[in-house]
Short mmCIF file of C-alpha atoms in Angstrom, two decimals:
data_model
loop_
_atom_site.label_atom_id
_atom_site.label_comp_id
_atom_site.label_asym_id
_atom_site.label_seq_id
_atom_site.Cartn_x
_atom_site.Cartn_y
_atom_site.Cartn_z
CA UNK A 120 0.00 0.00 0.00
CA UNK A 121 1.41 3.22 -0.99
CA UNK A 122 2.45 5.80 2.37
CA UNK A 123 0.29 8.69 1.61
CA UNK A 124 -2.52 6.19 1.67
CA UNK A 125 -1.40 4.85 4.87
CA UNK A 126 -2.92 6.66 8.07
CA UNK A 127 -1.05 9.09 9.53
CA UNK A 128 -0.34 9.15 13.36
CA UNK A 129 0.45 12.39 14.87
CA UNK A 130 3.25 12.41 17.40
CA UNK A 131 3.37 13.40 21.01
CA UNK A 132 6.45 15.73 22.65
CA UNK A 133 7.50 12.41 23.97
CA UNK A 134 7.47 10.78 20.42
CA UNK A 135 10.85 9.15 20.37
CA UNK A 136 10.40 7.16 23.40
CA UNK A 137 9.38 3.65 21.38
CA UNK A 138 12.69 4.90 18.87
CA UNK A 139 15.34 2.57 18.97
CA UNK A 140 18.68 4.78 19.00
CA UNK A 141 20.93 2.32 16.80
CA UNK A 142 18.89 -0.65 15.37
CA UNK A 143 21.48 -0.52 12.23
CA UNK A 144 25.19 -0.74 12.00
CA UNK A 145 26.19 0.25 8.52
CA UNK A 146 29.79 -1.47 7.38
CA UNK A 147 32.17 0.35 5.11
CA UNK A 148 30.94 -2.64 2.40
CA UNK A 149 26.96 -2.60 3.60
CA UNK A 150 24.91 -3.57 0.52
CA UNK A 151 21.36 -1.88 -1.02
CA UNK A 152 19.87 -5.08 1.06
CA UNK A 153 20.42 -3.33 4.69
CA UNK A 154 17.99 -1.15 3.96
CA UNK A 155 14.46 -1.16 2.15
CA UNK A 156 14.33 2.41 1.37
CA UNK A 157 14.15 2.90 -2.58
CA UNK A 158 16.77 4.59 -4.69
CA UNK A 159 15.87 7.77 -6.49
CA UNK A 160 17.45 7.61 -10.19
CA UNK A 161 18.06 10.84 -12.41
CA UNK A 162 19.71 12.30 -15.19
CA UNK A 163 21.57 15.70 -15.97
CA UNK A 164 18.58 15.87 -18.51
CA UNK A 165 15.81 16.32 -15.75
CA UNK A 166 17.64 19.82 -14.60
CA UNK A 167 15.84 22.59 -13.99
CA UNK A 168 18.53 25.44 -14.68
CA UNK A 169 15.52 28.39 -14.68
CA UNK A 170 13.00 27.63 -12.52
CA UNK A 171 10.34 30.48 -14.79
CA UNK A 172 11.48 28.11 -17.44
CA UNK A 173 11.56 24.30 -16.50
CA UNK A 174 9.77 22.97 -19.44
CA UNK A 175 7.20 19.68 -19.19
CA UNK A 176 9.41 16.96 -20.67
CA UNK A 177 10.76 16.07 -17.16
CA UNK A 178 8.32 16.99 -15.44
CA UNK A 179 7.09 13.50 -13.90
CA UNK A 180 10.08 13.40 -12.59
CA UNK A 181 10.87 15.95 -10.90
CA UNK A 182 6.78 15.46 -9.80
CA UNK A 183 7.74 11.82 -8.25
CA UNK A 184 11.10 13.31 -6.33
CA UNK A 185 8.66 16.11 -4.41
CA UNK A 186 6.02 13.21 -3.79
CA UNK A 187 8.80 10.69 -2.62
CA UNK A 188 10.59 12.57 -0.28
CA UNK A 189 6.77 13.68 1.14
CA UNK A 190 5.20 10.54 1.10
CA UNK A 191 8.42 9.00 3.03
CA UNK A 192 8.76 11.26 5.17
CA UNK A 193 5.39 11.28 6.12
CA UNK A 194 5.37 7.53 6.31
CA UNK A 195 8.09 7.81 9.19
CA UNK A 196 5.98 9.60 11.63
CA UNK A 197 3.96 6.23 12.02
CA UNK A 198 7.17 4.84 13.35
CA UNK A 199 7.96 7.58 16.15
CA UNK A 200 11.07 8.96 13.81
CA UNK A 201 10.60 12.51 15.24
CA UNK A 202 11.17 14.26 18.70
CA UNK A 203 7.74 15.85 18.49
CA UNK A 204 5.41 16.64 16.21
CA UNK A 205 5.72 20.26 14.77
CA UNK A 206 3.22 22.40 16.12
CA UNK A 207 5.02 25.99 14.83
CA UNK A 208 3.90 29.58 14.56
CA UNK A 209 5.26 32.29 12.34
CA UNK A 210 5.79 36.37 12.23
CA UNK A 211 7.48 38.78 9.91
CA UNK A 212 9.86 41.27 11.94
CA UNK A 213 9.25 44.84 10.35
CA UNK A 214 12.24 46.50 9.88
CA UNK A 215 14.43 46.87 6.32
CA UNK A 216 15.26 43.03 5.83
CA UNK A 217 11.82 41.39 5.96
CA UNK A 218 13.54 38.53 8.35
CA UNK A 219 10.42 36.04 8.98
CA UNK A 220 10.92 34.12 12.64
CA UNK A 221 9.49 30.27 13.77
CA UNK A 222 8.43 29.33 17.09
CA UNK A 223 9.76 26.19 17.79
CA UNK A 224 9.75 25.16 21.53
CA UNK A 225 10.38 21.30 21.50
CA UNK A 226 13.31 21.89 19.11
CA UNK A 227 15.21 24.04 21.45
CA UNK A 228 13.94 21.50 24.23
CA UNK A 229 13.90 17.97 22.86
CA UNK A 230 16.54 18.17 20.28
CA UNK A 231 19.57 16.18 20.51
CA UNK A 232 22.14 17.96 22.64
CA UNK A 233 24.75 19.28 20.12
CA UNK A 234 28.38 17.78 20.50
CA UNK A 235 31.34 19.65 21.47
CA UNK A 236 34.20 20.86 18.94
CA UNK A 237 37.22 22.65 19.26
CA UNK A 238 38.61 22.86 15.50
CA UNK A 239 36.96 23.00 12.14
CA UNK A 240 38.36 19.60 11.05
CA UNK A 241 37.93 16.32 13.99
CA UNK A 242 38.15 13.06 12.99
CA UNK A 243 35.21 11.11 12.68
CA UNK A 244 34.39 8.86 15.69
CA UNK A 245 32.18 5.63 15.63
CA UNK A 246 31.36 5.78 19.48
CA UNK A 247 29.78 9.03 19.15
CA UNK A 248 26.41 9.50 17.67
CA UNK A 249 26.72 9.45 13.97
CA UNK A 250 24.22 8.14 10.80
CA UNK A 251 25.32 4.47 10.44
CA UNK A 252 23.33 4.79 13.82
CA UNK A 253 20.07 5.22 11.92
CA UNK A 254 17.11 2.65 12.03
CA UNK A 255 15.91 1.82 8.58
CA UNK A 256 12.65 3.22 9.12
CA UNK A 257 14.37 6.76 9.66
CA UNK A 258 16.05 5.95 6.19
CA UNK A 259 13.81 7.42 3.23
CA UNK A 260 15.87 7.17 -0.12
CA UNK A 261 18.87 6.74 -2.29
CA UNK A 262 20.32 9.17 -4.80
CA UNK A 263 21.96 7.63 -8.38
CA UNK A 264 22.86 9.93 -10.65
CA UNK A 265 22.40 7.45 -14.14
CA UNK A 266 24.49 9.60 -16.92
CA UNK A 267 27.24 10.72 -14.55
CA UNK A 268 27.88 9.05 -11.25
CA UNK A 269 28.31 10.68 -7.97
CA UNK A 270 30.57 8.65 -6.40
CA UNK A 271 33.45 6.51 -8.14
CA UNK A 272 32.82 3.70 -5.58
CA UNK A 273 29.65 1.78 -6.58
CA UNK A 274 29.88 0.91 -2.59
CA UNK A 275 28.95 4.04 -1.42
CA UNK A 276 25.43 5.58 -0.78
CA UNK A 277 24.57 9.10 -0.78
CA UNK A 278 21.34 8.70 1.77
CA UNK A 279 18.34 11.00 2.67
CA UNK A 280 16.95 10.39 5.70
CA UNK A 281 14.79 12.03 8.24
CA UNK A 282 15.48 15.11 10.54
CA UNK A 283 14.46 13.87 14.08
CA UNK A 284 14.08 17.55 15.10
CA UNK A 285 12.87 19.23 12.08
CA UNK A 286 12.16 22.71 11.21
CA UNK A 287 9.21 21.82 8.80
CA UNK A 288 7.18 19.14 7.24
CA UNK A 289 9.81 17.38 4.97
CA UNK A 290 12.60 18.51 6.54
CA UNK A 291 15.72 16.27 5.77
CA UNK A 292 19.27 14.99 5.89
CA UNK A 293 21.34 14.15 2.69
CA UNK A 294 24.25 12.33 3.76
CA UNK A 295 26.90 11.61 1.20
CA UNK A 296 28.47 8.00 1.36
CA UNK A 297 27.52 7.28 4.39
CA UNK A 298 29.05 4.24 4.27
CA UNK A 299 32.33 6.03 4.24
CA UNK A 300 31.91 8.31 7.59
CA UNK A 301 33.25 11.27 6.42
CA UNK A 302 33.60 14.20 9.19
CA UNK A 303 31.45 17.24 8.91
CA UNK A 304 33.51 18.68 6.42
CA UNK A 305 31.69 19.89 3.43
CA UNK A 306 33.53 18.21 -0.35
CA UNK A 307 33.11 18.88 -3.80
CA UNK A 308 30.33 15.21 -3.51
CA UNK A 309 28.43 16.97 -1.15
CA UNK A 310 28.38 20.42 -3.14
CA UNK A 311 27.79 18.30 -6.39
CA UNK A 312 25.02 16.58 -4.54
CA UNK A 313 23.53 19.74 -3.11
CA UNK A 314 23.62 21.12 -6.76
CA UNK A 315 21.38 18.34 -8.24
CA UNK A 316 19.02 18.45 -5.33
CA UNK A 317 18.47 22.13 -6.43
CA UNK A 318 18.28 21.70 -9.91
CA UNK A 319 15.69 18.54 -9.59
CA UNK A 320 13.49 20.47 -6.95
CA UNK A 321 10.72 22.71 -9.00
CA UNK A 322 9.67 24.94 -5.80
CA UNK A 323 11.42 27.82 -4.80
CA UNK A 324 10.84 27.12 -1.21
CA UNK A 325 13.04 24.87 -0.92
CA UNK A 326 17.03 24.74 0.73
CA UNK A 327 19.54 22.90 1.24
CA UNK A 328 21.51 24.24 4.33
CA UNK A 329 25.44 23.43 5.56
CA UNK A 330 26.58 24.20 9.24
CA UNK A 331 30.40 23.51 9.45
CA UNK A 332 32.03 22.44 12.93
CA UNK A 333 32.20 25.67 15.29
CA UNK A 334 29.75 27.02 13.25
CA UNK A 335 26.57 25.62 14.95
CA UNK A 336 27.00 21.94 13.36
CA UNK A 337 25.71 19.13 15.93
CA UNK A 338 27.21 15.75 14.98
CA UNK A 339 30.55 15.27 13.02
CA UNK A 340 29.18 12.89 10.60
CA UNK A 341 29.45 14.93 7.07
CA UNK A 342 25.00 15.98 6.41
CA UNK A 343 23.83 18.72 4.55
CA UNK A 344 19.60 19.90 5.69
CA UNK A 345 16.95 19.90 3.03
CA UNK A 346 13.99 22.01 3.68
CA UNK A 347 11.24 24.18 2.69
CA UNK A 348 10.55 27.05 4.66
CA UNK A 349 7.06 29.42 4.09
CA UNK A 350 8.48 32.75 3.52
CA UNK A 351 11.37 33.93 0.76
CA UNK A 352 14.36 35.12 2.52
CA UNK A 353 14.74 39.00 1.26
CA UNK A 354 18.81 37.76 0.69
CA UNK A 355 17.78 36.84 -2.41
CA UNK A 356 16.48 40.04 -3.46
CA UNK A 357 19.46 42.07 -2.49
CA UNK A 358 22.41 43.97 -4.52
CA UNK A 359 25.72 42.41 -4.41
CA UNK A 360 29.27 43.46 -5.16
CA UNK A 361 31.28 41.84 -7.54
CA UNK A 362 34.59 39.64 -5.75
CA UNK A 363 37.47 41.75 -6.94
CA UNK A 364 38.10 40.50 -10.69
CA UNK A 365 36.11 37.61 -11.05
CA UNK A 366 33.35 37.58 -13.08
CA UNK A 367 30.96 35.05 -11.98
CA UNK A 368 31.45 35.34 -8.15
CA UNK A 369 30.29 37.98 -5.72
CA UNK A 370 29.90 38.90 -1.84
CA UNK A 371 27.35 40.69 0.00
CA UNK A 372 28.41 42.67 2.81
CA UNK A 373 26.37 44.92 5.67
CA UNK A 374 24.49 47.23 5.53
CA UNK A 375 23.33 45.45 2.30
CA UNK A 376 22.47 42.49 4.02
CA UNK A 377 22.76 41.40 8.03
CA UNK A 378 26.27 39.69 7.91
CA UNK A 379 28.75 39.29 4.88
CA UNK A 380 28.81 36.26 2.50
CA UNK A 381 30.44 35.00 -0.98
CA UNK A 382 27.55 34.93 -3.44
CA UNK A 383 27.80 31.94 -6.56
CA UNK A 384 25.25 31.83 -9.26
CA UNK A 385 24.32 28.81 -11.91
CA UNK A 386 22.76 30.93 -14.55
CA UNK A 387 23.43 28.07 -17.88
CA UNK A 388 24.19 24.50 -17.51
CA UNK A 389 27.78 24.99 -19.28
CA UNK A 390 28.93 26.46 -15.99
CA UNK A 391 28.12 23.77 -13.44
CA UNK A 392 31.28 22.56 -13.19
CA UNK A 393 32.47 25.74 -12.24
CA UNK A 394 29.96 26.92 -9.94
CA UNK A 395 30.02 23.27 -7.67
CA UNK A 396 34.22 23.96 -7.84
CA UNK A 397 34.45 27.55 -7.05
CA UNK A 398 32.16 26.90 -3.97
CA UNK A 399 34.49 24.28 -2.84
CA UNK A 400 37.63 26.11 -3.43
CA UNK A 401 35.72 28.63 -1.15
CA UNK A 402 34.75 26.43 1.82
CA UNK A 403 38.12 24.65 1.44
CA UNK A 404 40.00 27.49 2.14
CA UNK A 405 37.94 28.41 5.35
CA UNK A 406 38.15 25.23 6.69
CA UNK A 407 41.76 24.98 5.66
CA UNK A 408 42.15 28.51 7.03
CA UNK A 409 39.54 26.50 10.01
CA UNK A 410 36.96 29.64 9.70
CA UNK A 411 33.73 28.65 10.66
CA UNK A 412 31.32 28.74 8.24
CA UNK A 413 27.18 28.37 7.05
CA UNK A 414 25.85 27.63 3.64
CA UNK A 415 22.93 28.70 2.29
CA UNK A 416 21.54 27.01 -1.10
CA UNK A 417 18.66 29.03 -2.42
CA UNK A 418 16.68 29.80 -5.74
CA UNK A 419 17.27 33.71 -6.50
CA UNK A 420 16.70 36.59 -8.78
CA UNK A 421 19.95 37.12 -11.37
CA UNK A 422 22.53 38.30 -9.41
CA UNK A 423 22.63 42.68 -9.45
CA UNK A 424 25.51 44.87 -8.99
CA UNK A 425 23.92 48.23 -9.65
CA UNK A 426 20.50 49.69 -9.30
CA UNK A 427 18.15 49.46 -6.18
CA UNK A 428 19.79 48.15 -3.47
CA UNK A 429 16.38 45.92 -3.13
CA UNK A 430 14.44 44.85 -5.57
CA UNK A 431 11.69 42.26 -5.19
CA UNK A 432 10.79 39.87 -8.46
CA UNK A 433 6.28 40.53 -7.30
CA UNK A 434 5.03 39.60 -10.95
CA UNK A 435 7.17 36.23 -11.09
CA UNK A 436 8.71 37.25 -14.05
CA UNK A 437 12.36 37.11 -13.77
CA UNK A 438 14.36 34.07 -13.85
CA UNK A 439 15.11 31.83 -10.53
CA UNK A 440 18.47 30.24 -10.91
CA UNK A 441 20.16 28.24 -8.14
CA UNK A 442 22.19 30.18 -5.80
CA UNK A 443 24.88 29.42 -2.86
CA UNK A 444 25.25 32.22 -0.27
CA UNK A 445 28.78 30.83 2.21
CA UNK A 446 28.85 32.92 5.34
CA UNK A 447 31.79 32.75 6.78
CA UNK A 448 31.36 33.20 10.58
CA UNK A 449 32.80 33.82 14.26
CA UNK A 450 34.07 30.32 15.55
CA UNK A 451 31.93 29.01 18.50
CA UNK A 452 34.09 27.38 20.32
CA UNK A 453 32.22 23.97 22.77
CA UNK A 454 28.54 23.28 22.39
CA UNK A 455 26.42 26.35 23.33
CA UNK A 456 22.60 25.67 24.58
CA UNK A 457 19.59 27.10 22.82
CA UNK A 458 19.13 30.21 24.41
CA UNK A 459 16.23 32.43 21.73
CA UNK A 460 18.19 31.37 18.88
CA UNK A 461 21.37 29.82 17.34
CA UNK A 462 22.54 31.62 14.45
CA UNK A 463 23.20 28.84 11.53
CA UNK A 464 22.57 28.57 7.79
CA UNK A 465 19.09 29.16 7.94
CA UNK A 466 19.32 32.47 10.34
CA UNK A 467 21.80 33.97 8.91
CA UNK A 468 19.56 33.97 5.45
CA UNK A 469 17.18 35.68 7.42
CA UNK A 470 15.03 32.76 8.42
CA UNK A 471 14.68 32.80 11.84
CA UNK A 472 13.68 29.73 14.60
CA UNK A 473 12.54 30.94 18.41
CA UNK A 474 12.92 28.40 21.28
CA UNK A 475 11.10 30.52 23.48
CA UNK A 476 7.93 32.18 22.96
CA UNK A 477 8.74 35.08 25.06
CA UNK A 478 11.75 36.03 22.57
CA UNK A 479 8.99 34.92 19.66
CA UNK A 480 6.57 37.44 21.13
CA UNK A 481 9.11 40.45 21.71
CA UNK A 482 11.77 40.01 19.05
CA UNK A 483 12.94 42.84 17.22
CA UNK A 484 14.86 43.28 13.94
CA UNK A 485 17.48 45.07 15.72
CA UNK A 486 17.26 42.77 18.55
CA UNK A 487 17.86 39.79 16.13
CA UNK A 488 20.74 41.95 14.15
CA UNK A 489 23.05 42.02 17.79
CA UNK A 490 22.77 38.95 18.53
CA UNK A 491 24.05 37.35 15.28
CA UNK A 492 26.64 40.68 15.22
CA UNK A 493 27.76 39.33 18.76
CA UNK A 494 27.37 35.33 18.00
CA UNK A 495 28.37 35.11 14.54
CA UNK A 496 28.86 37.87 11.73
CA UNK A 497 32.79 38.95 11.31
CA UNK A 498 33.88 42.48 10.89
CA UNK A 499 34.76 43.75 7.83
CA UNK A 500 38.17 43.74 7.68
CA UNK A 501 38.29 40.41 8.36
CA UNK A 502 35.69 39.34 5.60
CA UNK A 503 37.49 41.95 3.12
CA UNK A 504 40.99 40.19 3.95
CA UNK A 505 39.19 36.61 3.07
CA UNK A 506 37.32 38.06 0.12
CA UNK A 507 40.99 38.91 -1.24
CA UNK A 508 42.34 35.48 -0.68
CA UNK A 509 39.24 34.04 -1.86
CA UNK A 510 40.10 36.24 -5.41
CA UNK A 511 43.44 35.15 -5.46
CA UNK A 512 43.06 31.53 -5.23
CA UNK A 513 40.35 31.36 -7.96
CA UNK A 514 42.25 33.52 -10.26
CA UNK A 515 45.39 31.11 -9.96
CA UNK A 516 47.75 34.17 -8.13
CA UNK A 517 49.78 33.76 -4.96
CA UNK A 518 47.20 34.38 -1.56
CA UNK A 519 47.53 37.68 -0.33
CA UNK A 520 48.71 39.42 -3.23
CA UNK A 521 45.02 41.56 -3.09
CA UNK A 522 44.82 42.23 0.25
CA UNK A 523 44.73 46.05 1.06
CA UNK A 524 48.15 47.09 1.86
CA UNK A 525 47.71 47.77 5.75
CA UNK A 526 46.43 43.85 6.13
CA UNK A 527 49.42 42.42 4.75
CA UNK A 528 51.14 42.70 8.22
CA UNK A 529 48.21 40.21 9.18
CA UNK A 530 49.28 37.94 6.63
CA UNK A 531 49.70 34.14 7.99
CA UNK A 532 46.50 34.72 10.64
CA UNK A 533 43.82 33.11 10.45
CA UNK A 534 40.36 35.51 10.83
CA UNK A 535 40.25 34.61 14.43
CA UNK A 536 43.42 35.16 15.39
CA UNK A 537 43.14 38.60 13.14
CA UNK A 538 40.20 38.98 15.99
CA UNK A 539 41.72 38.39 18.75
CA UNK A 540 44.87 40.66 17.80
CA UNK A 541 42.39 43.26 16.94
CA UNK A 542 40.27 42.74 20.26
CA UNK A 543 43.64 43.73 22.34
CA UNK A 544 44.16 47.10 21.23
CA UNK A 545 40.90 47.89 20.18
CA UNK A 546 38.17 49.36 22.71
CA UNK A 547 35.37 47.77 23.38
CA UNK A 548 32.20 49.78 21.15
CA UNK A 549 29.00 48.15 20.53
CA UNK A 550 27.54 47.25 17.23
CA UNK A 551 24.41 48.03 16.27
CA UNK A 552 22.66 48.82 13.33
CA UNK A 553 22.10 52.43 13.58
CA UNK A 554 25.70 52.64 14.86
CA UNK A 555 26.73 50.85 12.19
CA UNK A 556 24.68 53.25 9.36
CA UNK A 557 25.58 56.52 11.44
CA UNK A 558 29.33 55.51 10.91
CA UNK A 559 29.02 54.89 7.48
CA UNK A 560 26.82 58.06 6.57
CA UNK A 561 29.35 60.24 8.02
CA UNK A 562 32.47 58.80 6.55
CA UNK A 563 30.91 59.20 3.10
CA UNK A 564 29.70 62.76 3.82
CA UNK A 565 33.29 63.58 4.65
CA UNK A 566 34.25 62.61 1.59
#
């Protein structure tokens, strides 16, 4: 009998209580038999590279990936696979970046209690909670790529699963070979994989999300978080700046947006080689350089470097291409509780989740703005110095040669230790928003 014609049980707060916590040990060598969940097959052909302009051929498709990763999911809730069952509210803050903010109560309480890093790169360790700890029922499909393979090793098995605490209906893992434990560090499989998912979803609600170690990640087990959430983040509608001399890659910066990011764009299927290897080279070098970091998978607008600094697409008439947004972030060093929120992937585009309804009830946009200034965005000097490196490394030069001239003396630091330098002669002033705009309208009126 097919799930969605199965009956639905609603869970309880207490929901995981008949879970099993590690019914399945998956080998190195496991084999499709371990698990029943079914494989999802595609093709490069069944891309969606315009989402105003997907055309019907593929259509079924794409149709029977939407309805599979529903109908699974939904199927798992008969078998207690969540923490609770997701009774949310929502709100728009008012203010000049539309940020939208979930109540979410049992996720704050109930979730899993995050583990505790000190560096962007740990090894991977079996005797701490990881996926090849999942019960097959949490298990809800396969990805094969048919034309071009993910994965040299026909062992390995790039798995979606369930998200025991989720955000919203639907909301998922993808784990890359997860027969091969790989730590949470994000590769050029993952990206690729993250790509397709993008380009085979036909809704532009939908995400995929990447929290690196230090940077709010909860298990060292390399997962990326697929999910639709109600309301468009307004990062998609804003102008960017172009990344020094490359063409096709940009960065966002306040007071354009809350906190600073690298901006990639797939606007024609002849560059998706290069847009799944120039975000790699990107969160290579921040994990090589261990920066913290949050990525942020989106469809968006084309990219604008001139004009209005917002502009909203109301008619539906431009095209949506596929968009990655890399925040690179403050290091959090140890696992920190959920307080009113944890700035991640998802927060940082402006999509915002509340543990407590009393912070739900009297959050404001500037209220929101210093606590991710204080948690998680990096100063500007610091993002400019990375932005340079960033340039250099994708043009081929020697990193550092486009730094301004009066970072160079910085040169061999990485951004946190450019921080903490900084932090010892600096005073102490606090950043705000309207600080932050006052500063800036004076220096340019003194020009």
């Amino acid at each position: 009998m097919p799930l969605h014609n199965k009956k639905v049980v609603m869970l309880g707060a207490n929901a995981r209580t008949q879970r099993s916590v590690s019914s399945i040990q998956l080998p190195a060598e496991f084999s499709p038999s371990v698990s029943n969940a079914p494989h999802f097959n595609y093709n490069k052909n069944d891309f969606i590279v315009d989402l105003r302009n997907s055309g019907d051929e593929n259509e079924g498709k794409r149709k029977h990936l939407k309805e599979l990763l529903h109908d699974r999911w939904e199927g798992a809730r008969q078998f207690n696979a969540f923490n609770y069952s997701l009774n949310c509210m929502y709100k728009c803050l008012d203010g000049q970046y539309d940020l939208s903010m979930q109540l979410n109560i049992e996720r704050g309480e109930l979730r899993r209690k995050p583990m505790h890093f000190k560096n962007i790169k740990e090894p991977f360790n079996h005797h701490k909670f990881n996926f090849t700890k999942l019960n097959d029922r949490e298990m809800l499909f396969y990805l094969k790529c048919d034309d071009d393979p993910i994965s040299n090793d026909p062992l390995d098995r790039h798995l979606v699963a369930v998200n025991a605490s989720p955000l919203e209906r639907d909301h998922s893992l993808i784990i890359p070979a997860v027969n091969k434990c790989f730590p949470q560090v994000l590769t050029l499989q993952a990206v690729r994989i993250a790509t397709d998912l993008m380009l085979l979803i036909e809704d532009d609600t939908f995400h995929i999300l990447f929290n690196s170690l230090l940077g709010q990640a909860s298990v060292n087990h390399l997962h990326l978080h697929a999910m639709y959430w109600p309301y468009d983040s307004d990062l998609i509608n804003r102008k960017c700046e172009p990344l020094h001399d490359i063409s096709d890659v940009f960065i966002i910066r306040p007071p354009m947006w809350i906190c600073p990011a690298f901006v990639f764009q797939l606007t024609k299927f002849e560059n998706y080689n290069r847009f799944k290897e120039n975000i790699f080279k990107c969160v290579e070098y921040l994990t090589e350089t261990n920066q913290a970091h949050n990525v942020f998978f989106s469809r968006a607008q084309p990219i604008r470097t001139s004009g209005e600094d917002k502009l909203e697409d109301r008619r539906g008439e431009k095209p949506q291409f596929v968009t990655c947004y890399v925040f690179p972030r403050m290091n959090m060093i140890g696992a920190k509780p959920p307080s009113n929120f944890n700035p991640a992937a998802n927060e940082l585009a402006g999509n915002l989740t509340s543990y407590t309804y009393r912070f739900f009830e009297s959050a404001s946009e500037q209220a929101v703005i210093r606590i991710i200034e204080e948690e998680a965005s990096l100063d500007d000097e610091s993002f400019q110095t990375l932005a340079a490196d960033l340039a250099d490394l994708l043009s081929g030069r020697n990193i550092g040669v486009s730094r301004p001239s009066d970072l160079n003396n910085f040169e061999g630091l990485t951004s946190p230790e450019i921080d903490e330098l900084r932090d010892s002669f600096q005073s102490f002033m606090p950043r705000s928003p309207s600080i932050r705009h006052r500063t800036s309208a004076r220096t340019q009126s003194e020009l």
